[in-house]
PDB file of C-alpha atoms in Angstrom:
ATOM      1  CA  UNK A 371       0.067   0.220   0.048  1.00  0.00           C
ATOM      2  CA  UNK A 372       1.314   3.391  -0.905  1.00  0.00           C
ATOM      3  CA  UNK A 373       0.500   6.010   1.783  1.00  0.00           C
ATOM      4  CA  UNK A 374       0.273   9.744   1.862  1.00  0.00           C
ATOM      5  CA  UNK A 375       0.333  11.054   5.472  1.00  0.00           C
ATOM      6  CA  UNK A 376      -1.152  14.392   6.134  1.00  0.00           C
ATOM      7  CA  UNK A 377      -0.242  15.956   9.324  1.00  0.00           C
ATOM      8  CA  UNK A 378       3.101  14.994  11.062  1.00  0.00           C
ATOM      9  CA  UNK A 379       2.146  15.423  14.605  1.00  0.00           C
ATOM     10  CA  UNK A 380       2.219  12.387  17.145  1.00  0.00           C
ATOM     11  CA  UNK A 381      -0.327  10.243  15.380  1.00  0.00           C
ATOM     12  CA  UNK A 382       1.262  11.043  11.886  1.00  0.00           C
ATOM     13  CA  UNK A 383       4.637   9.956  13.035  1.00  0.00           C
ATOM     14  CA  UNK A 384       2.962   6.856  14.489  1.00  0.00           C
ATOM     15  CA  UNK A 385       1.511   6.076  11.486  1.00  0.00           C
ATOM     16  CA  UNK A 386       4.606   6.319   9.391  1.00  0.00           C
ATOM     17  CA  UNK A 387       6.199   3.945  12.013  1.00  0.00           C
ATOM     18  CA  UNK A 388       3.709   1.398  11.907  1.00  0.00           C
ATOM     19  CA  UNK A 389       3.160   1.501   8.070  1.00  0.00           C
ATOM     20  CA  UNK A 390       6.876   0.772   7.545  1.00  0.00           C
ATOM     21  CA  UNK A 391       6.757  -2.104  10.128  1.00  0.00           C
ATOM     22  CA  UNK A 392       3.792  -3.544   8.039  1.00  0.00           C
ATOM     23  CA  UNK A 393       5.802  -3.210   4.782  1.00  0.00           C
ATOM     24  CA  UNK A 394       3.639  -0.178   3.409  1.00  0.00           C
ATOM     25  CA  UNK A 395       5.427   2.383   1.490  1.00  0.00           C
ATOM     26  CA  UNK A 396       5.076   6.033   2.678  1.00  0.00           C
ATOM     27  CA  UNK A 397       5.550   7.983  -0.485  1.00  0.00           C
ATOM     28  CA  UNK A 398       4.938  11.432   0.921  1.00  0.00           C
ATOM     29  CA  UNK A 399       4.353  13.431   4.087  1.00  0.00           C
ATOM     30  CA  UNK A 400       2.847  17.177   4.427  1.00  0.00           C
ATOM     31  CA  UNK A 401       2.507  18.886   7.473  1.00  0.00           C
ATOM     32  CA  UNK A 402       0.649  22.262   8.322  1.00  0.00           C
ATOM     33  CA  UNK A 403       1.618  24.984   6.014  1.00  0.00           C
ATOM     34  CA  UNK A 404       3.488  22.746   3.565  1.00  0.00           C
ATOM     35  CA  UNK A 405       2.435  22.443  -0.070  1.00  0.00           C
ATOM     36  CA  UNK A 406       0.953  19.253  -1.202  1.00  0.00           C
ATOM     37  CA  UNK A 407       3.231  17.248  -3.738  1.00  0.00           C
ATOM     38  CA  UNK A 408       1.957  16.848  -7.233  1.00  0.00           C
ATOM     39  CA  UNK A 409       1.515  13.164  -8.145  1.00  0.00           C
ATOM     40  CA  UNK A 410       2.131  11.463 -11.337  1.00  0.00           C
ATOM     41  CA  UNK A 411      -0.063   8.759 -12.166  1.00  0.00           C
ATOM     42  CA  UNK A 412       2.341   5.982 -11.370  1.00  0.00           C
ATOM     43  CA  UNK A 413       3.328   7.697  -8.226  1.00  0.00           C
ATOM     44  CA  UNK A 414      -0.030   8.235  -6.999  1.00  0.00           C
ATOM     45  CA  UNK A 415      -0.796   6.904  -3.440  1.00  0.00           C
ATOM     46  CA  UNK A 416      -3.360   4.455  -2.829  1.00  0.00           C
ATOM     47  CA  UNK A 417      -4.597   6.133   0.261  1.00  0.00           C
ATOM     48  CA  UNK A 418      -4.222   9.201   2.452  1.00  0.00           C
ATOM     49  CA  UNK A 419      -4.198   9.177   6.290  1.00  0.00           C
ATOM     50  CA  UNK A 420      -5.181  12.521   7.776  1.00  0.00           C
ATOM     51  CA  UNK A 421      -4.533  13.502  11.223  1.00  0.00           C
ATOM     52  CA  UNK A 422      -4.359  17.403  11.453  1.00  0.00           C
ATOM     53  CA  UNK A 423      -6.539  20.025  13.055  1.00  0.00           C
ATOM     54  CA  UNK A 424     -10.109  20.797  12.661  1.00  0.00           C
ATOM     55  CA  UNK A 425      -9.556  24.009  10.718  1.00  0.00           C
ATOM     56  CA  UNK A 426      -7.715  22.197   8.211  1.00  0.00           C
ATOM     57  CA  UNK A 427      -9.657  18.929   7.802  1.00  0.00           C
ATOM     58  CA  UNK A 428     -12.248  20.211   5.415  1.00  0.00           C
ATOM     59  CA  UNK A 429      -9.708  21.324   2.740  1.00  0.00           C
ATOM     60  CA  UNK A 430      -7.803  18.298   3.073  1.00  0.00           C
ATOM     61  CA  UNK A 431     -10.940  15.961   2.679  1.00  0.00           C
ATOM     62  CA  UNK A 432     -11.878  17.843  -0.566  1.00  0.00           C
ATOM     63  CA  UNK A 433      -8.697  17.836  -1.944  1.00  0.00           C
ATOM     64  CA  UNK A 434      -8.311  14.148  -1.564  1.00  0.00           C
ATOM     65  CA  UNK A 435     -11.908  13.816  -3.076  1.00  0.00           C
ATOM     66  CA  UNK A 436     -10.589  15.899  -6.204  1.00  0.00           C
ATOM     67  CA  UNK A 437      -7.561  14.072  -6.650  1.00  0.00           C
ATOM     68  CA  UNK A 438      -9.272  10.708  -6.398  1.00  0.00           C
ATOM     69  CA  UNK A 439      -7.312   9.598  -3.393  1.00  0.00           C
ATOM     70  CA  UNK A 440      -9.276   7.575  -0.665  1.00  0.00           C
ATOM     71  CA  UNK A 441      -8.711   9.193   2.692  1.00  0.00           C
ATOM     72  CA  UNK A 442      -8.743   7.984   6.320  1.00  0.00           C
ATOM     73  CA  UNK A 443      -9.620  10.993   8.647  1.00  0.00           C
ATOM     74  CA  UNK A 444      -8.647  10.818  12.271  1.00  0.00           C
ATOM     75  CA  UNK A 445      -9.033  14.501  12.659  1.00  0.00           C
ATOM     76  CA  UNK A 446     -11.976  15.354  15.132  1.00  0.00           C
ATOM     77  CA  UNK A 447     -13.798  18.506  15.923  1.00  0.00           C
ATOM     78  CA  UNK A 448     -15.810  18.899  12.688  1.00  0.00           C
ATOM     79  CA  UNK A 449     -19.040  17.476  13.225  1.00  0.00           C
ATOM     80  CA  UNK A 450     -20.763  20.827  12.085  1.00  0.00           C
ATOM     81  CA  UNK A 451     -19.397  20.226   8.687  1.00  0.00           C
ATOM     82  CA  UNK A 452     -20.030  16.600   8.368  1.00  0.00           C
ATOM     83  CA  UNK A 453     -23.118  16.607   6.477  1.00  0.00           C
ATOM     84  CA  UNK A 454     -21.564  19.192   3.828  1.00  0.00           C
ATOM     85  CA  UNK A 455     -18.773  17.075   3.451  1.00  0.00           C
ATOM     86  CA  UNK A 456     -20.732  13.945   3.101  1.00  0.00           C
ATOM     87  CA  UNK A 457     -22.749  15.553   0.280  1.00  0.00           C
ATOM     88  CA  UNK A 458     -19.522  16.643  -1.485  1.00  0.00           C
ATOM     89  CA  UNK A 459     -17.914  12.931  -1.335  1.00  0.00           C
ATOM     90  CA  UNK A 460     -20.854  11.403  -2.595  1.00  0.00           C
ATOM     91  CA  UNK A 461     -21.508  13.792  -5.391  1.00  0.00           C
ATOM     92  CA  UNK A 462     -17.984  13.449  -6.445  1.00  0.00           C
ATOM     93  CA  UNK A 463     -17.875   9.718  -5.905  1.00  0.00           C
ATOM     94  CA  UNK A 464     -15.014   9.950  -3.260  1.00  0.00           C
ATOM     95  CA  UNK A 465     -13.819   7.725  -0.738  1.00  0.00           C
ATOM     96  CA  UNK A 466     -13.566   8.692   3.000  1.00  0.00           C
ATOM     97  CA  UNK A 467     -13.616   6.735   6.413  1.00  0.00           C
ATOM     98  CA  UNK A 468     -13.588   9.087   9.420  1.00  0.00           C
ATOM     99  CA  UNK A 469     -13.723   8.096  12.930  1.00  0.00           C
ATOM    100  CA  UNK A 470     -13.409   9.746  16.461  1.00  0.00           C
ATOM    101  CA  UNK A 471     -11.279   6.806  17.350  1.00  0.00           C
ATOM    102  CA  UNK A 472      -9.631   3.799  15.450  1.00  0.00           C
ATOM    103  CA  UNK A 473      -8.785   1.606  18.269  1.00  0.00           C
ATOM    104  CA  UNK A 474     -10.570  -1.485  18.271  1.00  0.00           C
ATOM    105  CA  UNK A 475     -10.792  -1.481  22.186  1.00  0.00           C
ATOM    106  CA  UNK A 476     -12.708   1.825  22.033  1.00  0.00           C
ATOM    107  CA  UNK A 477     -15.174   0.552  19.276  1.00  0.00           C
ATOM    108  CA  UNK A 478     -15.821  -2.437  21.363  1.00  0.00           C
ATOM    109  CA  UNK A 479     -16.308  -0.009  24.395  1.00  0.00           C
ATOM    110  CA  UNK A 480     -18.958   1.880  22.057  1.00  0.00           C
ATOM    111  CA  UNK A 481     -20.763  -1.522  21.509  1.00  0.00           C
ATOM    112  CA  UNK A 482     -20.969  -2.160  25.304  1.00  0.00           C
ATOM    113  CA  UNK A 483     -22.254   1.409  25.830  1.00  0.00           C
ATOM    114  CA  UNK A 484     -25.198   0.668  23.518  1.00  0.00           C
ATOM    115  CA  UNK A 485     -26.004  -2.466  25.205  1.00  0.00           C
ATOM    116  CA  UNK A 486     -25.845  -0.830  28.560  1.00  0.00           C
ATOM    117  CA  UNK A 487     -27.865   2.211  27.116  1.00  0.00           C
ATOM    118  CA  UNK A 488     -30.688  -0.110  25.870  1.00  0.00           C
ATOM    119  CA  UNK A 489     -31.148  -1.511  29.112  1.00  0.00           C
ATOM    120  CA  UNK A 490     -30.770   1.778  31.296  1.00  0.00           C
ATOM    121  CA  UNK A 491     -33.422   3.299  29.069  1.00  0.00           C
ATOM    122  CA  UNK A 492     -35.759   0.850  30.713  1.00  0.00           C
ATOM    123  CA  UNK A 493     -35.077   2.203  34.393  1.00  0.00           C
ATOM    124  CA  UNK A 494     -34.964   5.950  34.595  1.00  0.00           C
ATOM    125  CA  UNK A 495     -33.437   5.734  38.339  1.00  0.00           C
ATOM    126  CA  UNK A 496     -30.054   6.138  36.749  1.00  0.00           C
ATOM    127  CA  UNK A 497     -28.194   9.288  35.979  1.00  0.00           C
ATOM    128  CA  UNK A 498     -25.321   9.374  33.413  1.00  0.00           C
ATOM    129  CA  UNK A 499     -21.968  11.180  33.479  1.00  0.00           C
ATOM    130  CA  UNK A 500     -19.108  10.835  31.292  1.00  0.00           C
ATOM    131  CA  UNK A 501     -15.406  11.793  32.213  1.00  0.00           C
ATOM    132  CA  UNK A 502     -12.659  11.936  29.353  1.00  0.00           C
ATOM    133  CA  UNK A 503      -8.936  12.570  29.990  1.00  0.00           C
ATOM    134  CA  UNK A 504      -6.508  13.430  27.380  1.00  0.00           C
ATOM    135  CA  UNK A 505      -2.947  15.108  26.990  1.00  0.00           C
ATOM    136  CA  UNK A 506      -2.886  18.768  27.338  1.00  0.00           C
ATOM    137  CA  UNK A 507      -2.019  19.246  23.608  1.00  0.00           C
ATOM    138  CA  UNK A 508      -5.305  18.152  22.573  1.00  0.00           C
ATOM    139  CA  UNK A 509      -7.430  21.237  21.449  1.00  0.00           C
ATOM    140  CA  UNK A 510     -11.074  19.935  21.026  1.00  0.00           C
ATOM    141  CA  UNK A 511     -13.070  19.605  24.238  1.00  0.00           C
ATOM    142  CA  UNK A 512     -14.759  17.273  24.472  1.00  0.00           C
ATOM    143  CA  UNK A 513     -12.927  14.687  22.511  1.00  0.00           C
ATOM    144  CA  UNK A 514     -14.514  13.312  19.535  1.00  0.00           C
ATOM    145  CA  UNK A 515     -14.834   9.895  21.095  1.00  0.00           C
ATOM    146  CA  UNK A 516     -16.853  11.473  24.039  1.00  0.00           C
ATOM    147  CA  UNK A 517     -19.323  12.899  21.452  1.00  0.00           C
ATOM    148  CA  UNK A 518     -19.498   9.962  19.804  1.00  0.00           C
ATOM    149  CA  UNK A 519     -19.995   7.913  23.148  1.00  0.00           C
ATOM    150  CA  UNK A 520     -22.738  10.728  24.109  1.00  0.00           C
ATOM    151  CA  UNK A 521     -24.844  10.322  20.780  1.00  0.00           C
ATOM    152  CA  UNK A 522     -24.918   6.460  21.378  1.00  0.00           C
ATOM    153  CA  UNK A 523     -26.242   6.790  24.816  1.00  0.00           C
ATOM    154  CA  UNK A 524     -28.741   9.487  23.654  1.00  0.00           C
ATOM    155  CA  UNK A 525     -30.175   7.384  20.955  1.00  0.00           C
ATOM    156  CA  UNK A 526     -31.865   5.191  23.735  1.00  0.00           C
ATOM    157  CA  UNK A 527     -31.871   7.120  27.115  1.00  0.00           C
ATOM    158  CA  UNK A 528     -34.558   9.896  26.451  1.00  0.00           C
ATOM    159  CA  UNK A 529     -34.211  11.581  29.884  1.00  0.00           C
ATOM    160  CA  UNK A 530     -31.376  13.574  28.112  1.00  0.00           C
ATOM    161  CA  UNK A 531     -31.695  15.728  25.093  1.00  0.00           C
ATOM    162  CA  UNK A 532     -28.092  16.290  24.818  1.00  0.00           C
ATOM    163  CA  UNK A 533     -24.639  16.701  26.223  1.00  0.00           C
ATOM    164  CA  UNK A 534     -22.825  19.650  28.203  1.00  0.00           C
ATOM    165  CA  UNK A 535     -19.510  20.522  29.430  1.00  0.00           C
ATOM    166  CA  UNK A 536     -21.475  21.932  32.641  1.00  0.00           C
ATOM    167  CA  UNK A 537     -23.804  20.406  34.640  1.00  0.00           C
ATOM    168  CA  UNK A 538     -27.512  20.801  33.258  1.00  0.00           C
ATOM    169  CA  UNK A 539     -30.434  18.497  34.392  1.00  0.00           C
ATOM    170  CA  UNK A 540     -31.598  17.556  30.760  1.00  0.00           C
ATOM    171  CA  UNK A 541     -27.870  17.192  29.528  1.00  0.00           C
ATOM    172  CA  UNK A 542     -25.204  14.256  29.971  1.00  0.00           C
ATOM    173  CA  UNK A 543     -22.550  15.821  31.681  1.00  0.00           C
ATOM    174  CA  UNK A 544     -19.134  15.344  30.058  1.00  0.00           C
ATOM    175  CA  UNK A 545     -16.201  16.313  32.396  1.00  0.00           C
ATOM    176  CA  UNK A 546     -13.096  17.048  29.916  1.00  0.00           C
ATOM    177  CA  UNK A 547      -9.823  16.812  31.736  1.00  0.00           C
ATOM    178  CA  UNK A 548      -6.464  17.688  30.351  1.00  0.00           C
ATOM    179  CA  UNK A 549      -3.402  16.321  31.893  1.00  0.00           C
ATOM    180  CA  UNK A 550       0.481  15.825  31.013  1.00  0.00           C
ATOM    181  CA  UNK A 551       0.840  12.617  28.947  1.00  0.00           C
ATOM    182  CA  UNK A 552      -2.045  10.916  28.957  1.00  0.00           C
ATOM    183  CA  UNK A 553      -3.111   8.695  25.664  1.00  0.00           C
ATOM    184  CA  UNK A 554      -6.700   8.783  26.542  1.00  0.00           C
ATOM    185  CA  UNK A 555      -9.285   7.641  29.215  1.00  0.00           C
ATOM    186  CA  UNK A 556     -13.010   7.730  28.600  1.00  0.00           C
ATOM    187  CA  UNK A 557     -15.411   6.599  31.248  1.00  0.00           C
ATOM    188  CA  UNK A 558     -19.175   6.451  31.680  1.00  0.00           C
ATOM    189  CA  UNK A 559     -20.992   6.384  35.026  1.00  0.00           C
ATOM    190  CA  UNK A 560     -24.621   5.111  35.584  1.00  0.00           C
ATOM    191  CA  UNK A 561     -25.588   6.014  38.950  1.00  0.00           C
ATOM    192  CA  UNK A 562     -28.818   5.082  41.010  1.00  0.00           C
ATOM    193  CA  UNK A 563     -29.627   5.296  44.659  1.00  0.00           C
ATOM    194  CA  UNK A 564     -28.654   1.934  44.908  1.00  0.00           C
ATOM    195  CA  UNK A 565     -25.755   1.275  42.753  1.00  0.00           C
ATOM    196  CA  UNK A 566     -23.500   2.402  40.210  1.00  0.00           C
ATOM    197  CA  UNK A 567     -22.115   0.969  37.045  1.00  0.00           C
ATOM    198  CA  UNK A 568     -18.783   2.299  35.623  1.00  0.00           C
ATOM    199  CA  UNK A 569     -17.761   1.401  31.967  1.00  0.00           C
ATOM    200  CA  UNK A 570     -14.178   2.534  31.117  1.00  0.00           C
ATOM    201  CA  UNK A 571     -11.693   2.610  28.267  1.00  0.00           C
ATOM    202  CA  UNK A 572      -7.814   3.336  28.939  1.00  0.00           C
ATOM    203  CA  UNK A 573      -5.513   3.606  26.125  1.00  0.00           C
ATOM    204  CA  UNK A 574      -2.272   2.527  27.007  1.00  0.00           C
ATOM    205  CA  UNK A 575      -0.696   4.392  24.024  1.00  0.00           C
ATOM    206  CA  UNK A 576      -1.476   5.559  20.653  1.00  0.00           C
ATOM    207  CA  UNK A 577      -0.281   2.459  18.942  1.00  0.00           C
ATOM    208  CA  UNK A 578      -3.873   1.062  18.813  1.00  0.00           C
ATOM    209  CA  UNK A 579      -5.059   4.123  16.883  1.00  0.00           C
ATOM    210  CA  UNK A 580      -2.270   3.818  14.387  1.00  0.00           C
ATOM    211  CA  UNK A 581      -3.208   0.261  13.990  1.00  0.00           C
ATOM    212  CA  UNK A 582      -6.823   0.947  13.359  1.00  0.00           C
ATOM    213  CA  UNK A 583      -6.274   3.803  10.853  1.00  0.00           C
ATOM    214  CA  UNK A 584      -4.039   1.338   8.727  1.00  0.00           C
ATOM    215  CA  UNK A 585      -6.731  -1.259   8.712  1.00  0.00           C
ATOM    216  CA  UNK A 586      -9.165   1.322   7.559  1.00  0.00           C
ATOM    217  CA  UNK A 587      -6.811   2.401   4.948  1.00  0.00           C
ATOM    218  CA  UNK A 588      -6.522  -1.241   3.553  1.00  0.00           C
ATOM    219  CA  UNK A 589     -10.153  -1.463   3.916  1.00  0.00           C
ATOM    220  CA  UNK A 590     -11.346   1.852   2.001  1.00  0.00           C
ATOM    221  CA  UNK A 591      -8.989   1.190  -1.288  1.00  0.00           C
ATOM    222  CA  UNK A 592     -11.505   0.208  -3.901  1.00  0.00           C
ATOM    223  CA  UNK A 593     -14.744   1.368  -2.116  1.00  0.00           C
ATOM    224  CA  UNK A 594     -16.820   4.662  -2.770  1.00  0.00           C
ATOM    225  CA  UNK A 595     -18.746   6.370  -0.191  1.00  0.00           C
ATOM    226  CA  UNK A 596     -18.426   8.344   3.010  1.00  0.00           C
ATOM    227  CA  UNK A 597     -18.057   5.748   6.118  1.00  0.00           C
ATOM    228  CA  UNK A 598     -18.044   6.242   9.937  1.00  0.00           C
ATOM    229  CA  UNK A 599     -15.253   3.757  11.301  1.00  0.00           C
ATOM    230  CA  UNK A 600     -17.515   2.920  14.177  1.00  0.00           C
ATOM    231  CA  UNK A 601     -20.185   1.582  11.746  1.00  0.00           C
ATOM    232  CA  UNK A 602     -17.725  -0.664   9.732  1.00  0.00           C
ATOM    233  CA  UNK A 603     -15.048  -1.650  12.258  1.00  0.00           C
ATOM    234  CA  UNK A 604     -16.023  -5.165  12.339  1.00  0.00           C
ATOM    235  CA  UNK A 605     -15.770  -5.529   8.448  1.00  0.00           C
ATOM    236  CA  UNK A 606     -12.321  -3.714   8.684  1.00  0.00           C
ATOM    237  CA  UNK A 607     -10.816  -6.137  11.178  1.00  0.00           C
ATOM    238  CA  UNK A 608     -12.442  -9.305   9.888  1.00  0.00           C
ATOM    239  CA  UNK A 609     -10.773  -8.259   6.574  1.00  0.00           C
ATOM    240  CA  UNK A 610      -7.376  -7.875   8.482  1.00  0.00           C
ATOM    241  CA  UNK A 611      -7.228 -11.383  10.195  1.00  0.00           C
TER     242      UNK A 611
END
């Protein structure tokens, strides 16, 4: 697989490292403020992997679509532009996989939360609170993973009509904490007068994110559409057994 890395921060470097370990070829890397290379047809990448910033992601996705390069998008914080980018992708017959988190463990955590929410919804005695902890360099707050989790919970738990970073009676509280050198912790607490249920995912490092992003890159080649990783991750990892 010939890979074009867009964004050369911690995740971009991790993607490069893992790609080479898996005998993929990284043919180009661009970081913020740099011009994209002009690819000839025989040098064109099979796929791009994008981990940048929310203010850059829209242009990066559109350019990949315009150049007919499938792209895996790990940048978060662009939910408000998702519908417009989906329309652009489908209109141009592009190939996009995006995700708030490419870790297989987090996506299993999402499935566990869905099952919990379906059952908690039958018992209004439980309140819901979420905590997410990340490294201080993470700019978006709350994390995209926390927002994805909140939306999963809100589909079934109707006593809440949204999420908030501050306490509101009709919102799921997301306590977003930033600390030195934390890869990522996400925890949901269901609390009643009788008991508490806490469901937590802790990332040991960023390697799981890189592994998932590369698996998504292998999967998207040859496909057309606008896919959310949480919806397809079972197929992605089945394909990579």
